Coordinates of C-alpha atoms in Angstrom, one line a residue:
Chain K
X1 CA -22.8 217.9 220.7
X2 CA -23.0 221.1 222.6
X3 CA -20.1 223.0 224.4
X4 CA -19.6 221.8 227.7
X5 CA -16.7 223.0 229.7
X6 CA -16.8 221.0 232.4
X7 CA -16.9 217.9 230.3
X8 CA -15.1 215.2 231.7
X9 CA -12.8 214.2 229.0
X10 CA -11.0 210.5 230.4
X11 CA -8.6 208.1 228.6
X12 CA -9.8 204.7 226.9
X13 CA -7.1 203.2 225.3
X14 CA -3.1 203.3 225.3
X15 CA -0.7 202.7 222.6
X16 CA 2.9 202.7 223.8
X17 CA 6.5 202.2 221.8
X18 CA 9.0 202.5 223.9
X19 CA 12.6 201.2 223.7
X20 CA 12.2 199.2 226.8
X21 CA 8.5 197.8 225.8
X22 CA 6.7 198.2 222.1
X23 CA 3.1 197.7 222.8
X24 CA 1.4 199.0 226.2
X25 CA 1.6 195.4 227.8
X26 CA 5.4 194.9 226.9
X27 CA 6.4 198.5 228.4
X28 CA 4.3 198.1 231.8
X29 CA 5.9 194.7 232.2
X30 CA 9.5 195.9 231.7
X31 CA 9.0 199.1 233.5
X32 CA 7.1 197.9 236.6
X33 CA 10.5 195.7 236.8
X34 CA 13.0 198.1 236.4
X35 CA 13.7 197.0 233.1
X36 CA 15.6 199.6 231.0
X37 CA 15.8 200.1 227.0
X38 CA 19.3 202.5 226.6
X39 CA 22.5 201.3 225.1
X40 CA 24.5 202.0 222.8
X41 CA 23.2 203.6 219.4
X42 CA 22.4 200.8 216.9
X43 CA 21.1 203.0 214.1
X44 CA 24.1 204.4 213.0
X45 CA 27.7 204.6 214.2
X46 CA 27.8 207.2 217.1
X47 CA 32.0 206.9 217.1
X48 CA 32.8 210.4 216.1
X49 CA 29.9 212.0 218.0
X50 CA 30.6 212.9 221.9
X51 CA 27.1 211.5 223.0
X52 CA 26.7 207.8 221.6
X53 CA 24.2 206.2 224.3
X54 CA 20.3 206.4 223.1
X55 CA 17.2 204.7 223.9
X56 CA 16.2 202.9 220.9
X57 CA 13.0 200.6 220.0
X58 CA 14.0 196.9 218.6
X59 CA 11.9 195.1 216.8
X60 CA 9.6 197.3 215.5
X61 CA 8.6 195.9 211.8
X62 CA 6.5 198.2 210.0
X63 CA 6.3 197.0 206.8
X64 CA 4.5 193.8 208.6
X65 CA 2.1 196.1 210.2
X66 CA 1.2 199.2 207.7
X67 CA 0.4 199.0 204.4
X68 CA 2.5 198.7 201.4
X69 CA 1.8 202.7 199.9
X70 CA 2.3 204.3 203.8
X71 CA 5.8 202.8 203.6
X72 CA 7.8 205.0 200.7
X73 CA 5.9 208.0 202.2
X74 CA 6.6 208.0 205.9
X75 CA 9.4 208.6 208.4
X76 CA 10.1 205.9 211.5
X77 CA 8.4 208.2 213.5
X78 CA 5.0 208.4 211.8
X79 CA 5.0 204.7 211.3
X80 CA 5.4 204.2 214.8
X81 CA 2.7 206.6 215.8
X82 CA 0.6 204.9 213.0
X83 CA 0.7 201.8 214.9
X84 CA 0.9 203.0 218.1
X85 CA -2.3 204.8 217.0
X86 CA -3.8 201.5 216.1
X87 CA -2.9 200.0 219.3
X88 CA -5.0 202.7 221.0
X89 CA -8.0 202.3 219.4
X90 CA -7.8 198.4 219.8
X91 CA -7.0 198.9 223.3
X92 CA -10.3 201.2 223.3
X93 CA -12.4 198.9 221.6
X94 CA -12.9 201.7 219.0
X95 CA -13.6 200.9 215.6
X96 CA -13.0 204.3 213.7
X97 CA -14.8 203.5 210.5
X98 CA -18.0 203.5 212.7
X99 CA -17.3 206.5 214.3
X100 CA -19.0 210.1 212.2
X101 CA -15.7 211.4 210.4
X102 CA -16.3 214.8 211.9
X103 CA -16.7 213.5 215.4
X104 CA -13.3 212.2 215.8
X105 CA -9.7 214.7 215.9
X106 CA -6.2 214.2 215.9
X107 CA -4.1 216.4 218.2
X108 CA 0.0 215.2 218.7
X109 CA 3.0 216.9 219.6
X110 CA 6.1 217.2 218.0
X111 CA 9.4 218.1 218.5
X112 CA 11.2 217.2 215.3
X113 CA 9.2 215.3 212.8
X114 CA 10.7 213.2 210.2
X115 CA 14.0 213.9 210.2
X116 CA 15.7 210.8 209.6
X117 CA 13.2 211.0 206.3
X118 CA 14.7 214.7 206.1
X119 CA 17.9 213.8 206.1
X120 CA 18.0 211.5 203.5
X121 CA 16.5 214.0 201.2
X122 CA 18.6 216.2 202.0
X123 CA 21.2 214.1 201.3
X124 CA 20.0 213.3 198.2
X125 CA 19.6 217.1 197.2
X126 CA 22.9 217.8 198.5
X127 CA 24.9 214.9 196.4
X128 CA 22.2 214.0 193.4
X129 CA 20.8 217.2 192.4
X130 CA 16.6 218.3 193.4
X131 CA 15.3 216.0 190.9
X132 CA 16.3 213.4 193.5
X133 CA 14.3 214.6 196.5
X134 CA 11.3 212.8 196.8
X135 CA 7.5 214.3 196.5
X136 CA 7.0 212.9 200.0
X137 CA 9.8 215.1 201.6
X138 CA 6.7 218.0 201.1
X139 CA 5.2 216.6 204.1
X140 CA 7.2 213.6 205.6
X141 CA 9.3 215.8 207.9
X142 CA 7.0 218.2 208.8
X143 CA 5.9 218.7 212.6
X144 CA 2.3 217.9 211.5
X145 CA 3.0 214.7 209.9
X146 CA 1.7 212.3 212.6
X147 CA -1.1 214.1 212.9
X148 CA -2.0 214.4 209.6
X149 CA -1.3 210.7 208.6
X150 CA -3.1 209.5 211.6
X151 CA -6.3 211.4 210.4
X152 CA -6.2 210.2 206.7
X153 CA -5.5 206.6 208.0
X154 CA -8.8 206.8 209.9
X155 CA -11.1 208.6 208.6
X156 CA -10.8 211.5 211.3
X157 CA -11.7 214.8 210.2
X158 CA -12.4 216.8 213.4
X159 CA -10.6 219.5 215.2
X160 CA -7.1 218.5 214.8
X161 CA -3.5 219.9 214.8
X162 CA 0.3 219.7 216.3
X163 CA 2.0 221.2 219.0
X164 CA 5.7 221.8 219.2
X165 CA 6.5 222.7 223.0
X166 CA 9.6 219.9 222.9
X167 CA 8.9 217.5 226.1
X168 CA 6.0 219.7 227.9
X169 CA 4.4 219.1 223.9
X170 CA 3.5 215.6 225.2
X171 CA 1.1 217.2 227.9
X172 CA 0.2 220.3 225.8
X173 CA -1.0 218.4 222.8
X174 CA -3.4 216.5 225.4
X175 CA -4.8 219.7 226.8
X176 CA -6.1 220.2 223.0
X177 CA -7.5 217.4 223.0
X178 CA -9.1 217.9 226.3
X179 CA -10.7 221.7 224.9
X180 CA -11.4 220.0 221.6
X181 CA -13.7 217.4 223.5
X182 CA -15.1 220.3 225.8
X183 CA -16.0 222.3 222.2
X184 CA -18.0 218.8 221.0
X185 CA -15.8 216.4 219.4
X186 CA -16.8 213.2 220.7
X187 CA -13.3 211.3 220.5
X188 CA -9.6 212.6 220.2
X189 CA -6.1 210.9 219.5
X190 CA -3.8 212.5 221.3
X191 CA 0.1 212.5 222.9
X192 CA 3.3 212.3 221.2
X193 CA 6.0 210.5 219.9
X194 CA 9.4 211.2 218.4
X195 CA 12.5 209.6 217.0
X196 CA 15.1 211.1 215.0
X197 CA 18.0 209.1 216.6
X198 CA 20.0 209.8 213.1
X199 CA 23.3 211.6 212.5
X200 CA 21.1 214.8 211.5
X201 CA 18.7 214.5 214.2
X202 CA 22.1 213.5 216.8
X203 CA 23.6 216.6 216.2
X204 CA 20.4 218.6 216.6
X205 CA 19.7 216.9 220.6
X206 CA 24.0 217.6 221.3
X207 CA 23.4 221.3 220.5
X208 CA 21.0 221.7 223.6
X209 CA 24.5 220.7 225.3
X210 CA 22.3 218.5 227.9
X211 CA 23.3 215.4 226.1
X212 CA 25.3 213.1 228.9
X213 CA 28.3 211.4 227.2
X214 CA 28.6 208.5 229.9
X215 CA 29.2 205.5 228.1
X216 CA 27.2 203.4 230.6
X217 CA 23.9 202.2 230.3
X218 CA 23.0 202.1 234.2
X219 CA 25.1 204.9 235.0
X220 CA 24.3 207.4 232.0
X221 CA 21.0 209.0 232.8
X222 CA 20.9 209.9 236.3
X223 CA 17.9 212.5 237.3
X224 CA 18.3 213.9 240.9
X225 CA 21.3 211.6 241.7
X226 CA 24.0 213.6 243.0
X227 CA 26.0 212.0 240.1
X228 CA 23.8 213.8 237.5
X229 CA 25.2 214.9 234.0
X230 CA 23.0 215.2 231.6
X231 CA 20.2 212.7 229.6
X232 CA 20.2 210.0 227.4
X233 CA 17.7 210.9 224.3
X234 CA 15.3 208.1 223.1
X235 CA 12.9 207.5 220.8
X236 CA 9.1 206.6 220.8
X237 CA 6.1 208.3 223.1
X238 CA 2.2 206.9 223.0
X239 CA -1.0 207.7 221.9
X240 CA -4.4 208.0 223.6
X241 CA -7.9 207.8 223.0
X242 CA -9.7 210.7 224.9
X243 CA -13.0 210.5 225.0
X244 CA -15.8 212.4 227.2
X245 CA -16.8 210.3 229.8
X246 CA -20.4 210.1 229.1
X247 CA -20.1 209.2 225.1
X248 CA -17.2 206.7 226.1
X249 CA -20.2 205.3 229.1
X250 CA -22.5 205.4 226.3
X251 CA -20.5 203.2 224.2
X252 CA -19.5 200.8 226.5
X253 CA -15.4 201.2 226.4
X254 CA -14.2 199.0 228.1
X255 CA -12.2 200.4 230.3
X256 CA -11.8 204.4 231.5
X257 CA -8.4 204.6 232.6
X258 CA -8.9 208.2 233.9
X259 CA -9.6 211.5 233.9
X260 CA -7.1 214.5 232.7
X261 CA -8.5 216.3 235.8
X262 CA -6.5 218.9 235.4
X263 CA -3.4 220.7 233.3
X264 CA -1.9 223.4 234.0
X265 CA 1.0 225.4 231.4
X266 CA 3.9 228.5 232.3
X267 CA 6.8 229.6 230.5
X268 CA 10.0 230.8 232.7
X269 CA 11.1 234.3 233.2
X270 CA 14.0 235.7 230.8
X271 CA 17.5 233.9 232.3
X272 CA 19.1 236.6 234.8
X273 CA 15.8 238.2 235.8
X274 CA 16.1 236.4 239.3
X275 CA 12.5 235.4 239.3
X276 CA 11.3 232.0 240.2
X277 CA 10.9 229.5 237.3
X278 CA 7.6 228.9 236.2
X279 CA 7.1 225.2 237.0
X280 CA 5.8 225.3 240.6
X281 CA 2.8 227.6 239.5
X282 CA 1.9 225.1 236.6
X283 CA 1.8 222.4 239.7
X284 CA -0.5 224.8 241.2
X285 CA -3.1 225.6 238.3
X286 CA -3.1 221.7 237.2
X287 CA -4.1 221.1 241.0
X288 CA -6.6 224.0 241.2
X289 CA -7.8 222.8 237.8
X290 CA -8.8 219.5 239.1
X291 CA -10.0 220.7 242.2
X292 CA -7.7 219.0 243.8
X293 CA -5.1 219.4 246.7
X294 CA -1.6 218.4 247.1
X295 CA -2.5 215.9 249.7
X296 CA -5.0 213.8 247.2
X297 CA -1.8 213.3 244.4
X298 CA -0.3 209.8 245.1
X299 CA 2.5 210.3 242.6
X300 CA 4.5 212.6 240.5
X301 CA 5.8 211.3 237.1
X302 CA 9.0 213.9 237.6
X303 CA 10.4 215.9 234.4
X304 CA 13.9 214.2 236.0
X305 CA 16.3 216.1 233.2
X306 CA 19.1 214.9 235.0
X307 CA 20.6 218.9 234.7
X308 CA 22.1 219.3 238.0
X309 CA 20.5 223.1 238.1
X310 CA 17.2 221.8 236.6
X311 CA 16.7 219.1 238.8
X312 CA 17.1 221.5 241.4
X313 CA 14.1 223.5 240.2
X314 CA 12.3 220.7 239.7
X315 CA 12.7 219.5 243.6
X316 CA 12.2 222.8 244.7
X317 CA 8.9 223.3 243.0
X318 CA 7.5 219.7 244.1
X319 CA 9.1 220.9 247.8
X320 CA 7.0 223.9 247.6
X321 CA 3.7 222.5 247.1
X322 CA 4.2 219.1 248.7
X323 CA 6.3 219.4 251.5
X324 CA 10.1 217.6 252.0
X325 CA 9.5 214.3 251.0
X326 CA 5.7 215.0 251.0
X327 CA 4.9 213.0 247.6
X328 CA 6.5 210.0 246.0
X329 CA 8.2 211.0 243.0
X330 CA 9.6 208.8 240.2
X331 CA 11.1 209.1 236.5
X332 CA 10.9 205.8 234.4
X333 CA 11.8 207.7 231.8
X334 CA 15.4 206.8 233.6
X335 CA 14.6 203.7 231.6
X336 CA 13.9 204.7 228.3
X337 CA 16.0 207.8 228.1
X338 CA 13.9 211.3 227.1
X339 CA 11.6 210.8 224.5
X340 CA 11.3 214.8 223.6
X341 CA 7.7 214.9 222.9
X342 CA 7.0 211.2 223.4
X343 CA 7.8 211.2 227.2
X344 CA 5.2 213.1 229.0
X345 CA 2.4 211.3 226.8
X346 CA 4.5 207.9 227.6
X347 CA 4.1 209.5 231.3
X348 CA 0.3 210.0 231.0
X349 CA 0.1 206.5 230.0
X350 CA 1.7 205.2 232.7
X351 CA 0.6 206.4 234.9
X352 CA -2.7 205.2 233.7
X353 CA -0.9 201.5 234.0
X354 CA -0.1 202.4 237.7
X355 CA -3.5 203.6 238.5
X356 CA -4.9 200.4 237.1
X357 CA -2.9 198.3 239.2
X358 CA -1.8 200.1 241.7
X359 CA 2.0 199.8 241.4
X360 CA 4.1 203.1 241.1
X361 CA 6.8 202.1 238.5
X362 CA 11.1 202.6 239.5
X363 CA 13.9 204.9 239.0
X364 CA 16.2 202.6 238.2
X365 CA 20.4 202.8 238.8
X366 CA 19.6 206.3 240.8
X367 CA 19.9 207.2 244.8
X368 CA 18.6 211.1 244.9
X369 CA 21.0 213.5 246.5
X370 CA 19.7 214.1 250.2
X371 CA 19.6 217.6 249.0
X372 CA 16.4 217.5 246.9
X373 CA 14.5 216.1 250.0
X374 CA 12.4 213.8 247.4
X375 CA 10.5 210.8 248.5
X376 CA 12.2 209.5 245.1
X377 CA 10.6 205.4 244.2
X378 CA 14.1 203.8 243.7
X379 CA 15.2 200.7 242.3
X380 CA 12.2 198.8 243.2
X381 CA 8.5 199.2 241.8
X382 CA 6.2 200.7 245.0
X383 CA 2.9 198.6 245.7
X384 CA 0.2 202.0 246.5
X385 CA -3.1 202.6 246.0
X386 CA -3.0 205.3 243.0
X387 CA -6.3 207.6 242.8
X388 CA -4.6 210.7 241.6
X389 CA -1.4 210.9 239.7
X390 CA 0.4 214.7 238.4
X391 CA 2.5 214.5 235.4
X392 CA 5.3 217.1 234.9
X393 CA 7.4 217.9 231.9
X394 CA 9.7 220.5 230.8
X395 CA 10.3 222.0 227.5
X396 CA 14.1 223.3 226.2
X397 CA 13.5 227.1 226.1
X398 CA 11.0 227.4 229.6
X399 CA 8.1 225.6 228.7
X400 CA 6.3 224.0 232.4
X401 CA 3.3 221.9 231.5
X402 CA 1.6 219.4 234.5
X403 CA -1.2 217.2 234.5
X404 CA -3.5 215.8 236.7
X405 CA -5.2 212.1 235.9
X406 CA -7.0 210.6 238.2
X407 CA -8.9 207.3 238.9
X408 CA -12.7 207.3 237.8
X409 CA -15.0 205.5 239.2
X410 CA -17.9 203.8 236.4
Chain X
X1 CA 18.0 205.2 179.4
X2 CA 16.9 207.5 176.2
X3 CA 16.4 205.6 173.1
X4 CA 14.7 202.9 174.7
X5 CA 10.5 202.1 174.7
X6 CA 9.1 202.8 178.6
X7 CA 7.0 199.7 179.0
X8 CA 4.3 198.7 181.7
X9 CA 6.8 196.8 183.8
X10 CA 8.8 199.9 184.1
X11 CA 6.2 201.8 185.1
X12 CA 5.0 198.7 187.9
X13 CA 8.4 199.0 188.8
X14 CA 8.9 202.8 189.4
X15 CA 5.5 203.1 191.1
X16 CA 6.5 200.5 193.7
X17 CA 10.0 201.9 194.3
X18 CA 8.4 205.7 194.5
X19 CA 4.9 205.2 195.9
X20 CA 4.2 201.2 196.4
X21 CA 1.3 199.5 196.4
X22 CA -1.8 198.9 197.5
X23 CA -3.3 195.5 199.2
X24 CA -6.2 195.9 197.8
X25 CA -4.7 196.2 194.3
X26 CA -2.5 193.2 191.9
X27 CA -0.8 195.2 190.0
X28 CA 0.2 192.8 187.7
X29 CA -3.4 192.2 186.9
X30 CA -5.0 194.0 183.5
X31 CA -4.1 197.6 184.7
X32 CA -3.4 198.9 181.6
X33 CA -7.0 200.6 181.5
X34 CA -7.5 201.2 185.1
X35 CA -7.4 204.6 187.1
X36 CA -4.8 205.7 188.4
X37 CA -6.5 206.4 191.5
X38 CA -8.5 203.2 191.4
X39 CA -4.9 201.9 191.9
X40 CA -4.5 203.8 194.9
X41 CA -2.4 206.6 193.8
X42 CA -2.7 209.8 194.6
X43 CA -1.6 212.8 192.5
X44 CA 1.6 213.2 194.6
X45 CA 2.6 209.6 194.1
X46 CA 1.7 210.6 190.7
X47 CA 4.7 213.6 191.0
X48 CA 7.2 211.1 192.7
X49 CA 6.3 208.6 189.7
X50 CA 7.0 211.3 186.9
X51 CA 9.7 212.7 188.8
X52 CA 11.2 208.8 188.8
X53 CA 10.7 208.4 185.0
X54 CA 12.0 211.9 183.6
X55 CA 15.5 211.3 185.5
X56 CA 15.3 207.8 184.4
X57 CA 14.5 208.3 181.2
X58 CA 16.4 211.4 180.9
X59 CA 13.2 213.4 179.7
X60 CA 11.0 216.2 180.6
X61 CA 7.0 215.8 181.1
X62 CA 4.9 218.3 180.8
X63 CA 3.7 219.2 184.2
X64 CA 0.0 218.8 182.9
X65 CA 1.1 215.3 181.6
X66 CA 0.9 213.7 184.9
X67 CA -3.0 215.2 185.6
X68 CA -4.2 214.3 182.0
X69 CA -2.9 210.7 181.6
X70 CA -5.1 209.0 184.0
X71 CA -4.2 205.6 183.4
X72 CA -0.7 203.4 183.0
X73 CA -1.4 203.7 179.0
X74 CA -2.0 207.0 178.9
X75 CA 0.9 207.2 180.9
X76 CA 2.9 205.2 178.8
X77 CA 2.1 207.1 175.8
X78 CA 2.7 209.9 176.7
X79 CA 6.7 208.8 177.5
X80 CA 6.8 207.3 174.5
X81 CA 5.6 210.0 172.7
X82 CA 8.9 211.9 174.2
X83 CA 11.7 209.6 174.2
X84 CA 10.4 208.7 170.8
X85 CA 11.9 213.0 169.8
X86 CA 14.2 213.1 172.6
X87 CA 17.8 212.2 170.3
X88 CA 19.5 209.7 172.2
X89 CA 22.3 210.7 174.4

């Protein structure tokens, strides 16, 4: 297939695990109704850690639903983006094994890999001696694991890779996709998905220090609420099937959720310089990417990091380009807690959902300080026509990513 | 474990604790002769598997021995063939 840059590169098919929802049907039905997945961390005992609050997935058996030699080799997270992955390509109607091997890539972000896998290795090198450690720790933990297994699993071996840009990954890693599919490649998998609620992986998210230690569920992850204090980590993210429009046509998919219109990426000045941060102009290259301006966005999936000083960039930027209260605005991730690299894929994906059936999902448990001046979706879903939707996500160190979808028409 | 004989259900066992198993594959059909990859095992589940058996077994393998036994009896041998002038401990 020849290079086309202005190849329209849409999404096909969702694969969501989220610790409100595993599935993509599960997660829009708890999220258009508000319902949230934090509570108190199951995995291990979070006593003697200041942070114990986590959005965790339930129910998720993956020996039932991968097979018996993926199991000794693979951390939770791969398995769940192994299934997740799975889901997609059902959801797609996309059979991979009939797809050329070279036609097909992989591209995922990370922001930690295996570590839960990691840790226990480690543990068994630290106590047991390196005999101990298995073979599988040479790859299990790495950031490129998802993508790697994901590949072998299907037969994909087209342009393919990892990105590790923490939460803005989840929009970053789709963007490769997106220039991957411009270069030729017919069909990439592509988003995020992390999970390394484990002791090692716990104390890893308290060192940002943007962990909140609230002990409530409704009352612990707060973005844009004048009561803000930090976020609740979770685990899961989703995975997408981006195809170019015309192959995924050709094919008969049977459904195009959208088009990544546009996507636009900054990094922040050096703290102290006094410059302005770097997310408005990502806003403003995702628009001019898709063409598109402010007034045709009917939503903004918010970063929402619940950082009193961050969510004050963040209202800021969308004030700058959209106007006080110009643009409804909403964070479900208020419902699953911050996924790292899972969320703004999770995003993506959702706002696919809300494009499909034109509902814009809740910010559950939060009432914005009149500060921000946000048209902030509150406690109950908002019925509105969605044609264009921008996704924003930050990553820890100054990453700005944003994304345009919007609505295609077949 | 040194001193005793490493038998095929020793090995069945280790591979499923280190590596486990394929669907497509019974392992507790007539393996003795089969490939190792034809049993769906790659040469790093071959490393886990050797890695499992030498601290098990309290020996050391060759690091060529995993590549050249290609099968569960060449395998098998081949431990034999060490615990056999390992002295017990």
């Amino acid at each position: 297939m020849a290079v086309r840059s202005d190849a329209r590169v849409v999404v096909t098919g969702l694969g969501i695990a989220a610790p409100n929802g595993l599935g993509s049907a599960g997660y829009w039905d708890a999220t258009r109704r508000g319902v949230h997945g934090i509570g108190r961390i199951a995995r291990f005992d979070p006593a003697s850690y200041p942070a114990t609050l986590a959005g965790e997935i339930d129910g998720f058996a993956a020996e039932e639903l991968l097979p018996g030699r993926l199991i000794p080799q693979t951390d939770r997270v791969t398995r769940l983006a192994l299934v997740s992955t799975d889901w997609a390509f059902e959801d797609a109607g996309v059979r991979p094994e009939e797809f050329p091997e070279f036609d097909m890539g992989v591209v995922t972000a990370s922001s930690s890999g295996g570590f839960e896998f990691g840790q226990g290795e480690l543990q068994n090198l630290w106590s047991r001696g390196g005999a101990y450690v298995s073979a599988y720790q040479s790859f299990a933990w790495f950031y490129a694991v998802n993508s790697g297994q994901i590949s072998i699993r299907n037969g994909m071996r087209g342009p393919s890779g990892v990105v590790v840009s923490d939460q803005a990954g989840g929009l970053d890693a789709v963007a490769q996709a997106r220039r991957q599919i411009r270069k030729g490649t017919r069909l990439v998998v592509s988003g995020g998905m992390d999970a390394s609620i484990c002791p090692w992986g716990w104390v890893g998210l308290l060192a940002s220090r943007r962990l909140s230690t609230s002990t409530d569920p409704a009352r612990a992850y707060l973005p844009f609420d004048g009561a803000a204090h930090g976020h609740v980590p979770g685990e899961g993210g989703a995975l997408l099937v981006l195809e170019d429009l015309d192959s995924a046509r050709e094919r008969g998919a049977p459904q195009v959720y959208g088009e990544i219109a546009g996507y636009g990426a900054t990094f922040d000045p050096a703290p102290g310089t006094g410059r302005e941060p770097g997310l408005r102009k990502a806003i403003e290259v995702a628009l001019d990417d898709a063409g598109l301006a402010p007034g045709d966005i009917d939503v903004v999936f918010a970063d929402g990091a619940a950082v009193p000083e961050l969510d004050r960039v963040e209202a800021e930027a969308i004030g700058k380009v959209f106007g006080p209260r110009g643009v409804p605005v909403t964070v479900p991730k208020a419902m699953t807690g911050r996924l790292c690299s899972g969320a703004a894929a999770l995003d993506l994906a959702t706002a696919c959902l809300a494009m499909r059936d034109g509902v814009i999902p809740p910010t559950p448990h939060v009432t914005p300080a009149d500060t921000y001046d946000l048209d902030l979706v509150g406690a109950r879903p908002r019925t509105a026509q969605v044609r264009a939707a921008l996704v924003l996500a930050r990553g820890y160190g100054g990453f700005n990513s944003a994304v345009v979808v919007r609505a295609c028409d077949r | 474990m040194p001193g005793t004989a490493f038998t095929l259900e020793a090995l069945k066992r280790i591979l499923l604790e280190g590596a486990g198993a394929s669907e497509d594959v019974d392992l507790d059909g007539d393996i003795l002769d089969t490939d190792f990859e034809a049993l769906g095992y790659e040469s790093l589940a071959l490393l886990e598997t050797g890695g499992r058996i030498e601290r098990e077994f309290g020996i050391a393998l060759d690091d060529s021995a995993l590549t050249v036994a290609r099968t569960p009896r060449a395998l098998i041998e081949v431990v034999n063939a060490h615990l056999s002038t390992t002295p017990a401990a």
